[in-house]
Short mmCIF file of C-alpha atoms and ligand atoms in Angstrom, two decimals:
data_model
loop_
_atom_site.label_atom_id
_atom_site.label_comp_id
_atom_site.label_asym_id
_atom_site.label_seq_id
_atom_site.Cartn_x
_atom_site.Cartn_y
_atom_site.Cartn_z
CA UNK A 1 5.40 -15.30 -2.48
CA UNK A 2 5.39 -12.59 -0.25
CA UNK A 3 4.50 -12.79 3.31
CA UNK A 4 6.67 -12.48 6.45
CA UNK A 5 10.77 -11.11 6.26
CA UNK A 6 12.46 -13.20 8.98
CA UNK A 7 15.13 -9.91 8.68
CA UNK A 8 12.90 -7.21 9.52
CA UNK A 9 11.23 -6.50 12.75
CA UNK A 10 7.18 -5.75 12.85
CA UNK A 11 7.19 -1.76 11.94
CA UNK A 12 10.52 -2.00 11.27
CA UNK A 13 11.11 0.44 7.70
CA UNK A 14 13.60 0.76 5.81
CA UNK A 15 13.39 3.46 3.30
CA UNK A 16 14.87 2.97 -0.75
CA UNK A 17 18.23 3.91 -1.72
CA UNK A 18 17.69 3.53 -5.43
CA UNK A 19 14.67 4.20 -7.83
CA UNK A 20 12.41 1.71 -8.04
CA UNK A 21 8.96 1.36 -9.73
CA UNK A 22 4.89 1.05 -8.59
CA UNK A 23 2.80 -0.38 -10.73
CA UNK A 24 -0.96 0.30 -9.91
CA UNK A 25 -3.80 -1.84 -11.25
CA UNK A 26 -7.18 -1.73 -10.40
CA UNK A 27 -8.81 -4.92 -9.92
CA UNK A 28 -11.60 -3.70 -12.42
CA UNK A 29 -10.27 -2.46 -15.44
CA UNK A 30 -13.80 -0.63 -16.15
CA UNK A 31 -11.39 1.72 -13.26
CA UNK A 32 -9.25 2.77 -16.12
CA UNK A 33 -5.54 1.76 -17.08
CA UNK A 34 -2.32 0.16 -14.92
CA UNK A 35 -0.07 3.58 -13.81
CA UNK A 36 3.26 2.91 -13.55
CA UNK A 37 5.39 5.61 -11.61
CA UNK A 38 9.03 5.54 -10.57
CA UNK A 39 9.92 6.27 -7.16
CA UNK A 40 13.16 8.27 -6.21
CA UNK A 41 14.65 8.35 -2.68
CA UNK A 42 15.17 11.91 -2.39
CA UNK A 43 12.01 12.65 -2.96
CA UNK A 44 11.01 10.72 -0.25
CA UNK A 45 8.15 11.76 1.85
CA UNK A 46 6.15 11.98 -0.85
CA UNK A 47 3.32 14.05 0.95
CA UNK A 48 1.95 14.11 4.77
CA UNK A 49 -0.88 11.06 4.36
CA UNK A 50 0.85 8.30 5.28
CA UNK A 51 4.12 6.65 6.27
CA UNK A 52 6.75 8.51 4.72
CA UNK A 53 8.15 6.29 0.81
CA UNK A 54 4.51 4.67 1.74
CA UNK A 55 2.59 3.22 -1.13
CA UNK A 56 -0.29 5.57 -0.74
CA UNK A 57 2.01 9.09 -0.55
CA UNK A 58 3.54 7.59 -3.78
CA UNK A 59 0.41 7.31 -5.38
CA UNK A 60 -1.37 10.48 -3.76
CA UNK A 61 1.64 12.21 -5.51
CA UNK A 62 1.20 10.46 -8.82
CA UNK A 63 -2.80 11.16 -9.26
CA UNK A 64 -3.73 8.00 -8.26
CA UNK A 65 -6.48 8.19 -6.39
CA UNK A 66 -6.94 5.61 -3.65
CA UNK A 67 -9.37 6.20 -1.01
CA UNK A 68 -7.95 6.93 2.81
CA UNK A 69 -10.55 7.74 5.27
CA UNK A 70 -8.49 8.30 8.19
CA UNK A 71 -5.70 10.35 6.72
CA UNK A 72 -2.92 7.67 6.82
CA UNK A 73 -2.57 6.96 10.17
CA UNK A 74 -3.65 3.31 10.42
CA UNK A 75 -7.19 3.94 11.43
CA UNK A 76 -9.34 2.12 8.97
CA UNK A 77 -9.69 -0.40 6.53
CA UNK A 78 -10.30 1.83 3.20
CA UNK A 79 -6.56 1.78 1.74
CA UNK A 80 -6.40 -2.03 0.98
CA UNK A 81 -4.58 -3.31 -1.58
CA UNK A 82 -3.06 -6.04 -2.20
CA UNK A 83 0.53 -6.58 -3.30
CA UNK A 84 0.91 -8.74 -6.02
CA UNK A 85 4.31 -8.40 -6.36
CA UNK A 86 7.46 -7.16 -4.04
CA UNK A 87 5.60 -7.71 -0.82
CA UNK A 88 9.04 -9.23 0.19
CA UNK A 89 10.43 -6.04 -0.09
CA UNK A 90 8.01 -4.09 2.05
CA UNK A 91 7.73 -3.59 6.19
CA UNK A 92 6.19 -5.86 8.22
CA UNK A 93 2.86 -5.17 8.88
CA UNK A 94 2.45 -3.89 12.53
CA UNK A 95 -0.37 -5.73 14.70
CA UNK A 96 -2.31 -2.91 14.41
CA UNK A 97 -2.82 -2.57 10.86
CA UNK A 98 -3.48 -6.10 11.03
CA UNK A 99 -5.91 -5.16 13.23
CA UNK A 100 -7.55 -2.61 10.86
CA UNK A 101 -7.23 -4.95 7.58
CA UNK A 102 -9.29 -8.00 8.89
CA UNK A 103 -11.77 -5.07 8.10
CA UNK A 104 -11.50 -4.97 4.70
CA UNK A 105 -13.30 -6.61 2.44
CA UNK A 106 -11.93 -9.36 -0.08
CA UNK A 107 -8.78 -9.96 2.14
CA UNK A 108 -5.85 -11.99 0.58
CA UNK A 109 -2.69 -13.01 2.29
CA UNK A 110 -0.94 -10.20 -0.16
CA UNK A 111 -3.10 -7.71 1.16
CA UNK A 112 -1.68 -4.82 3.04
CA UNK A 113 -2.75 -0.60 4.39
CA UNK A 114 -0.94 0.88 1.78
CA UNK A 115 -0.41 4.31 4.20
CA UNK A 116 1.48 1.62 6.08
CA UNK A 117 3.20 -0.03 3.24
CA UNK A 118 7.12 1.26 2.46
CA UNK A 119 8.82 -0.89 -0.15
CA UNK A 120 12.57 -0.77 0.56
CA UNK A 121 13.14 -0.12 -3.28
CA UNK A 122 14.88 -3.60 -3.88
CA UNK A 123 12.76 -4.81 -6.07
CA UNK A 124 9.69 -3.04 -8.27
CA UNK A 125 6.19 -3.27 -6.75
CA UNK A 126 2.59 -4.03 -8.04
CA UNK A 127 0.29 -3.49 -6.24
CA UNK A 128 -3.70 -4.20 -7.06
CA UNK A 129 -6.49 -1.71 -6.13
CA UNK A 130 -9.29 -3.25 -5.46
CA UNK A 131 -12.59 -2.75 -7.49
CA UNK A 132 -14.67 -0.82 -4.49
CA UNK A 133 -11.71 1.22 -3.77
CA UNK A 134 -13.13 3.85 -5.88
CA UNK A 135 -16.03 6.12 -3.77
CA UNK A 136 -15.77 3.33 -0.90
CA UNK A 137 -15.84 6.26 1.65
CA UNK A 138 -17.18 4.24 4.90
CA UNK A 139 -16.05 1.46 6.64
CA UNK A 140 -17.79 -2.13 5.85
CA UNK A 141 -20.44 -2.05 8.46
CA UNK A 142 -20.40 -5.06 10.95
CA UNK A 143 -21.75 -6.06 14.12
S1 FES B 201 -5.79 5.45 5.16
FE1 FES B 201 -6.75 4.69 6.91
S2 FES B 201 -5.56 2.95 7.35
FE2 FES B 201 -4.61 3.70 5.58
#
């Protein structure tokens, strides 16, 4: 189980030094099929949206489309997914994107802001994206 690294400060990211591999899956597989896409250190950042070796700048550089209002910079709730596997190997979520993710909806213990997100590459990663991903451009409205 993933969860907390007793290791690794809160923020605290530590970038890969070998490949490793994402596996995407959306939660509904009426989204289409898993993508599986091997990350490699040097080519680390990956983009400008998000943390640099972040799990959305991965996928934004491997078509895979998952939605980020704010740009990457910890400011809403739409990048949720949850990390089914490798969590351990991941930063610490901060307090503020804890913050932002008791926004989202259908919050698990595994779920994470994947522009925060940066697996240190010691183990491969799955990661889930969740069914309303997909066109969820706003922010679940609450009072
Ligand atoms: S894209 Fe807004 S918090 Fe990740």
């Amino acid at each position: 189980m993933g969860g907390t690294n007793p290791y690794i400060k809160a923020g605290e990211i530590v970038l890969p030094k070998t490949k490793y591999k994402i596996t995407f899956e959306p939660e509904d597989p009426a989204m289409g099929e898993p993508v599986t896409v091997e990350v490699d250190p040097e080519k680390i950042p990956y983009g400008e949206t998000g943390q640099p070796g972040s799990i959305l700048s991965i996928a934004l550089a491997n078509d895979v489309e998952i939605e980020h209002t704010c740009g990457g910079v910890c400011a809403c709730s739409t990048c949720h997914v949850i990390v089914k596997e490798g969590l351990e190997t991941c930063n610490e979520a901060t307090d503020d994107e804890e913050d932002q993710l008791e926004e989202a909806p259908g919050l698990t213990p595994q779920s994470r802001l994947c522009c925060q997100t940066v697996p240190d590459g010691t183990k491969n990663v799955r990661v889930i994206v969740p069914a309303w991903n997909k066109n969820f451009v706003k922010e679940t409205p609450h009072d």
